[in-house]
PDB file of C-alpha atoms in Angstrom:
ATOM      1  CA  LEU A  69      39.417 -31.590 -78.272  1.00 82.00           C
ATOM      2  CA  ALA A  70      35.601 -32.821 -79.093  1.00 84.00           C
ATOM      3  CA  TYR A  71      34.682 -36.139 -79.199  1.00 83.00           C
ATOM      4  CA  GLY A  72      31.177 -37.577 -79.121  1.00 82.00           C
ATOM      5  CA  GLY A  73      30.836 -38.433 -74.537  1.00 81.00           C
ATOM      6  CA  SER A  74      32.597 -35.496 -73.645  1.00 79.00           C
ATOM      7  CA  ASN A  75      31.352 -32.695 -72.363  1.00 80.00           C
ATOM      8  CA  LYS A  76      30.277 -30.558 -75.963  1.00 82.00           C
ATOM      9  CA  ALA A  77      29.332 -26.997 -74.487  1.00 85.00           C
ATOM     10  CA  SER A  78      32.371 -27.153 -72.330  1.00 86.00           C
ATOM     11  CA  ASN A  79      34.824 -28.500 -75.013  1.00 85.00           C
ATOM     12  CA  LEU A  80      32.775 -25.885 -78.167  1.00 87.00           C
ATOM     13  CA  ASN A  81      33.423 -22.930 -75.577  1.00 88.00           C
ATOM     14  CA  LYS A  82      36.914 -23.051 -75.222  1.00 87.00           C
ATOM     15  CA  PHE A  83      37.457 -23.735 -78.944  1.00 86.00           C
ATOM     16  CA  LEU A  84      35.435 -20.731 -80.156  1.00 88.00           C
ATOM     17  CA  LYS A  85      36.917 -18.964 -77.574  1.00 89.00           C
ATOM     18  CA  GLY A  86      40.280 -19.612 -77.958  1.00 84.00           C
ATOM     19  CA  ARG A  87      43.086 -19.469 -80.881  1.00 84.00           C
ATOM     20  CA  PRO A  88      43.162 -23.322 -81.180  1.00 84.00           C
ATOM     21  CA  SER A  89      46.108 -24.182 -83.562  1.00 87.00           C
ATOM     22  CA  VAL A  90      45.229 -28.147 -83.078  1.00 89.00           C
ATOM     23  CA  LEU A  91      42.144 -29.397 -83.201  1.00 89.00           C
ATOM     24  CA  VAL A  92      41.525 -33.870 -82.602  1.00 89.00           C
ATOM     25  CA  ALA A  93      38.567 -34.689 -83.141  1.00 90.00           C
ATOM     26  CA  THR A  94      36.346 -38.279 -84.096  1.00 87.00           C
ATOM     27  CA  PRO A  95      34.404 -37.688 -87.040  1.00 89.00           C
ATOM     28  CA  GLY A  96      30.701 -37.524 -85.521  1.00 89.00           C
ATOM     29  CA  ARG A  97      31.628 -34.728 -83.481  1.00 90.00           C
ATOM     30  CA  LEU A  98      33.147 -32.103 -86.488  1.00 91.00           C
ATOM     31  CA  LEU A  99      30.551 -33.092 -88.183  1.00 92.00           C
ATOM     32  CA  ASP A 100      28.415 -31.877 -85.140  1.00 90.00           C
ATOM     33  CA  TYR A 101      30.464 -28.582 -84.816  1.00 90.00           C
ATOM     34  CA  LEU A 102      31.607 -28.044 -88.445  1.00 92.00           C
ATOM     35  CA  SER A 103      27.150 -28.315 -88.657  1.00 90.00           C
ATOM     36  CA  ASP A 104      26.805 -24.570 -87.123  1.00 88.00           C
ATOM     37  CA  ASP A 105      27.436 -21.555 -89.653  1.00 87.00           C
ATOM     38  CA  SER A 106      29.827 -19.600 -86.543  1.00 84.00           C
ATOM     39  CA  VAL A 107      31.095 -22.662 -86.422  1.00 88.00           C
ATOM     40  CA  ARG A 108      32.133 -23.687 -89.467  1.00 89.00           C
ATOM     41  CA  HIS A 109      34.112 -19.691 -89.702  1.00 87.00           C
ATOM     42  CA  LYS A 110      37.069 -20.792 -87.481  1.00 88.00           C
ATOM     43  CA  PHE A 111      38.111 -23.308 -90.076  1.00 90.00           C
ATOM     44  CA  THR A 112      38.970 -20.331 -92.454  1.00 88.00           C
ATOM     45  CA  SER A 113      42.146 -20.910 -91.891  1.00 86.00           C
ATOM     46  CA  MET A 114      42.764 -24.064 -91.289  1.00 91.00           C
ATOM     47  CA  ARG A 115      46.366 -25.308 -92.704  1.00 91.00           C
ATOM     48  CA  SER A 116      45.792 -29.344 -92.742  1.00 92.00           C
ATOM     49  CA  LEU A 117      43.642 -31.777 -92.505  1.00 90.00           C
ATOM     50  CA  VAL A 118      44.576 -34.573 -90.603  1.00 90.00           C
ATOM     51  CA  LEU A 119      42.808 -38.298 -91.728  1.00 86.00           C
ATOM     52  CA  ASP A 120      44.434 -40.796 -89.062  1.00 87.00           C
ATOM     53  CA  GLU A 121      43.621 -44.600 -88.895  1.00 83.00           C
ATOM     54  CA  ALA A 122      42.367 -44.407 -92.081  1.00 80.00           C
ATOM     55  CA  ASP A 123      41.995 -47.548 -92.984  1.00 80.00           C
ATOM     56  CA  SER A 124      39.955 -48.097 -89.272  1.00 81.00           C
ATOM     57  CA  LEU A 125      37.858 -44.486 -90.302  1.00 81.00           C
ATOM     58  CA  LEU A 126      36.368 -45.955 -93.868  1.00 78.00           C
ATOM     59  CA  ALA A 127      36.638 -49.916 -92.075  1.00 78.00           C
ATOM     60  CA  ARG A 128      34.374 -48.057 -89.439  1.00 82.00           C
ATOM     61  CA  GLY A 129      31.611 -46.726 -92.348  1.00 80.00           C
ATOM     62  CA  PHE A 130      33.245 -43.020 -92.031  1.00 82.00           C
ATOM     63  CA  TRP A 131      33.143 -42.853 -94.373  1.00 82.00           C
ATOM     64  CA  ASP A 132      29.869 -40.605 -95.549  1.00 85.00           C
ATOM     65  CA  ASP A 133      30.498 -38.584 -92.567  1.00 88.00           C
ATOM     66  CA  LEU A 134      34.060 -37.621 -93.487  1.00 87.00           C
ATOM     67  CA  SER A 135      32.031 -36.964 -97.456  1.00 86.00           C
ATOM     68  CA  LYS A 136      30.451 -34.421 -95.633  1.00 90.00           C
ATOM     69  CA  ILE A 137      33.363 -32.610 -93.422  1.00 91.00           C
ATOM     70  CA  ILE A 138      35.508 -32.144 -96.486  1.00 88.00           C
ATOM     71  CA  LYS A 139      32.280 -30.977 -97.959  1.00 90.00           C
ATOM     72  CA  LEU A 140      31.830 -28.348 -94.953  1.00 93.00           C
ATOM     73  CA  LEU A 141      35.169 -27.553 -94.636  1.00 93.00           C
ATOM     74  CA  PRO A 142      36.202 -24.852 -96.993  1.00 91.00           C
ATOM     75  CA  SER A 143      38.369 -25.872 -99.916  1.00 88.00           C
ATOM     76  CA  LYS A 144      41.384 -26.976-100.670  1.00 85.00           C
ATOM     77  CA  GLU A 145      41.633 -24.268-103.359  1.00 84.00           C
ATOM     78  CA  SER A 146      41.062 -21.357-100.982  1.00 86.00           C
ATOM     79  CA  ALA A 147      42.191 -21.927 -97.739  1.00 87.00           C
ATOM     80  CA  LYS A 148      44.879 -23.592 -99.516  1.00 88.00           C
ATOM     81  CA  TRP A 149      45.214 -26.185 -96.298  1.00 90.00           C
ATOM     82  CA  GLN A 150      47.238 -30.147 -96.620  1.00 90.00           C
ATOM     83  CA  GLY A 151      45.744 -32.985 -97.169  1.00 88.00           C
ATOM     84  CA  MET A 152      47.920 -35.930 -95.527  1.00 88.00           C
ATOM     85  CA  CYS A 153      46.863 -39.563 -94.080  1.00 84.00           C
ATOM     86  CA  PHE A 154      47.984 -41.829 -92.428  1.00 84.00           C
ATOM     87  CA  SER A 155      47.286 -45.811 -92.663  1.00 81.00           C
ATOM     88  CA  ALA A 156      48.833 -49.024 -90.230  1.00 75.00           C
ATOM     89  CA  THR A 157      47.552 -50.823 -94.367  1.00 75.00           C
ATOM     90  CA  MET A 158      46.157 -49.907 -97.345  1.00 72.00           C
ATOM     91  CA  ASN A 159      44.176 -51.045 -99.862  1.00 69.00           C
ATOM     92  CA  GLU A 160      42.102 -50.415-103.552  1.00 71.00           C
ATOM     93  CA  LYS A 161      38.603 -48.380-101.453  1.00 70.00           C
ATOM     94  CA  MET A 162      40.880 -46.145 -99.532  1.00 73.00           C
ATOM     95  CA  ASP A 163      42.302 -44.809-102.976  1.00 72.00           C
ATOM     96  CA  GLU A 164      39.100 -44.376-104.053  1.00 69.00           C
ATOM     97  CA  VAL A 165      38.333 -42.242-100.956  1.00 71.00           C
ATOM     98  CA  LEU A 166      41.809 -40.471-100.568  1.00 76.00           C
ATOM     99  CA  HIS A 167      41.538 -38.157-103.571  1.00 76.00           C
ATOM    100  CA  HIS A 168      39.346 -35.871-102.035  1.00 77.00           C
ATOM    101  CA  VAL A 169      42.471 -35.245 -98.960  1.00 82.00           C
ATOM    102  CA  LEU A 170      45.288 -35.604-100.666  1.00 82.00           C
ATOM    103  CA  ALA A 171      46.608 -33.816-103.382  1.00 80.00           C
ATOM    104  CA  PRO A 172      47.116 -35.658-106.945  1.00 78.00           C
ATOM    105  CA  ASN A 173      50.502 -35.947-106.859  1.00 79.00           C
ATOM    106  CA  CYS A 174      51.251 -36.645-103.049  1.00 79.00           C
ATOM    107  CA  LYS A 175      53.850 -39.029-101.554  1.00 77.00           C
ATOM    108  CA  ARG A 176      53.441 -42.076-100.364  1.00 76.00           C
ATOM    109  CA  ILE A 177      55.948 -43.375 -97.813  1.00 78.00           C
ATOM    110  CA  SER A 178      55.875 -46.484 -96.475  1.00 74.00           C
ATOM    111  CA  THR A 179      58.100 -47.962 -93.398  1.00 74.00           C
ATOM    112  CA  ILE A 180      58.114 -51.557 -96.131  1.00 72.00           C
ATOM    113  CA  SER A 181      59.781 -52.491 -98.246  1.00 76.00           C
ATOM    114  CA  GLU A 182      58.233 -53.205-101.494  1.00 76.00           C
ATOM    115  CA  THR A 183      59.765 -56.491-101.466  1.00 83.00           C
ATOM    116  CA  GLU A 184      59.618 -57.175 -98.008  1.00 80.00           C
ATOM    117  CA  ALA A 185      56.759 -59.414 -95.956  1.00 77.00           C
ATOM    118  CA  PRO A 186      53.613 -57.585 -94.216  1.00 73.00           C
ATOM    119  CA  THR A 187      54.668 -56.816 -90.286  1.00 71.00           C
ATOM    120  CA  VAL A 188      51.671 -58.826 -88.888  1.00 73.00           C
ATOM    121  CA  ASP A 189      53.196 -61.907 -90.778  1.00 78.00           C
ATOM    122  CA  THR A 190      56.763 -60.612 -88.681  1.00 78.00           C
ATOM    123  CA  ILE A 191      55.142 -60.163 -85.773  1.00 79.00           C
ATOM    124  CA  PRO A 192      54.962 -64.018 -83.226  1.00 76.00           C
ATOM    125  CA  GLN A 193      50.522 -63.457 -82.396  1.00 78.00           C
ATOM    126  CA  SER A 194      48.700 -65.400 -80.009  1.00 79.00           C
ATOM    127  CA  LEU A 195      45.520 -65.151 -78.848  1.00 82.00           C
ATOM    128  CA  ILE A 196      44.496 -65.639 -74.420  1.00 86.00           C
ATOM    129  CA  ALA A 197      40.969 -65.825 -74.725  1.00 88.00           C
ATOM    130  CA  VAL A 198      39.290 -64.628 -70.903  1.00 88.00           C
ATOM    131  CA  ASP A 199      36.191 -65.231 -69.159  1.00 89.00           C
ATOM    132  CA  GLY A 200      34.793 -61.911 -70.230  1.00 87.00           C
ATOM    133  CA  ILE A 201      35.166 -58.164 -70.502  1.00 83.00           C
ATOM    134  CA  GLU A 202      35.765 -57.282 -66.883  1.00 87.00           C
ATOM    135  CA  SER A 203      39.054 -59.811 -67.207  1.00 89.00           C
ATOM    136  CA  VAL A 204      40.578 -58.597 -69.977  1.00 87.00           C
ATOM    137  CA  PHE A 205      42.773 -55.373 -68.163  1.00 87.00           C
ATOM    138  CA  SER A 206      43.859 -58.603 -65.887  1.00 90.00           C
ATOM    139  CA  THR A 207      44.841 -60.415 -67.589  1.00 91.00           C
ATOM    140  CA  LEU A 208      46.410 -58.549 -69.555  1.00 90.00           C
ATOM    141  CA  HIS A 209      48.562 -56.550 -66.505  1.00 90.00           C
ATOM    142  CA  THR A 210      49.768 -60.277 -65.388  1.00 93.00           C
ATOM    143  CA  LEU A 211      51.149 -61.311 -69.064  1.00 91.00           C
ATOM    144  CA  LEU A 212      52.901 -58.146 -69.470  1.00 92.00           C
ATOM    145  CA  ALA A 213      54.337 -58.550 -65.566  1.00 94.00           C
ATOM    146  CA  CYS A 214      55.754 -61.847 -67.057  1.00 93.00           C
ATOM    147  CA  GLU A 215      56.561 -60.359 -70.282  1.00 92.00           C
ATOM    148  CA  LEU A 216      58.165 -57.579 -67.690  1.00 94.00           C
ATOM    149  CA  HIS A 217      60.263 -60.495 -65.748  1.00 95.00           C
ATOM    150  CA  ASP A 218      61.555 -61.849 -68.975  1.00 94.00           C
ATOM    151  CA  ASN A 219      62.118 -59.061 -70.476  1.00 93.00           C
ATOM    152  CA  PRO A 220      63.662 -56.754 -68.331  1.00 93.00           C
ATOM    153  CA  ASN A 221      63.367 -54.502 -71.579  1.00 92.00           C
ATOM    154  CA  LEU A 222      60.361 -54.927 -73.238  1.00 88.00           C
ATOM    155  CA  LYS A 223      59.223 -51.868 -74.346  1.00 85.00           C
ATOM    156  CA  ALA A 224      55.320 -52.557 -75.405  1.00 82.00           C
ATOM    157  CA  ILE A 225      52.583 -50.881 -77.339  1.00 80.00           C
ATOM    158  CA  ILE A 226      49.073 -50.871 -76.081  1.00 79.00           C
ATOM    159  CA  PHE A 227      45.541 -49.905 -78.452  1.00 76.00           C
ATOM    160  CA  THR A 228      41.929 -50.391 -76.862  1.00 75.00           C
ATOM    161  CA  HIS A 229      39.034 -49.343 -78.773  1.00 73.00           C
ATOM    162  CA  THR A 230      38.439 -46.721 -76.702  1.00 73.00           C
ATOM    163  CA  ALA A 231      40.671 -43.197 -74.974  1.00 69.00           C
ATOM    164  CA  ARG A 232      38.421 -44.336 -71.598  1.00 72.00           C
ATOM    165  CA  ASN A 233      39.499 -47.583 -71.662  1.00 72.00           C
ATOM    166  CA  ALA A 234      43.393 -46.441 -72.431  1.00 69.00           C
ATOM    167  CA  GLY A 235      43.321 -43.845 -69.157  1.00 63.00           C
TER     168      GLY A 235
END
């Protein structure tokens, strides 16, 4: 793992001494790693580059960092790595960017038919106002307890802004 707010020296040491098969990183920390020639050498045999939540990365302004990262990585031609992007939404801005990561003849796979309404339009949504950030988790817990009481087979996925909030 390589993300801001974590112990960079310890994580980098594990990465350099080990034989990692997967590195999960935030753009800023990966750019930090790739800025060092000795670290960059570890990427010469990379086989895949995956951008998860690509739409969110672009919306948050990470394109400059991603562009620098792609330039610091071995070229697709020399390393033969495969690029993959996963995104909840696709827009024109992403089309301008993705050709740097994806092959020209890449396949786009969607779980939604072109004739089907977007998922966001078909899922019931509601808003619950809370007094402050400190009330979010207790309110969420109460809401899920009520929903679970009404529907014992309830399945839910909760998204948070940071890994720390998910714990």
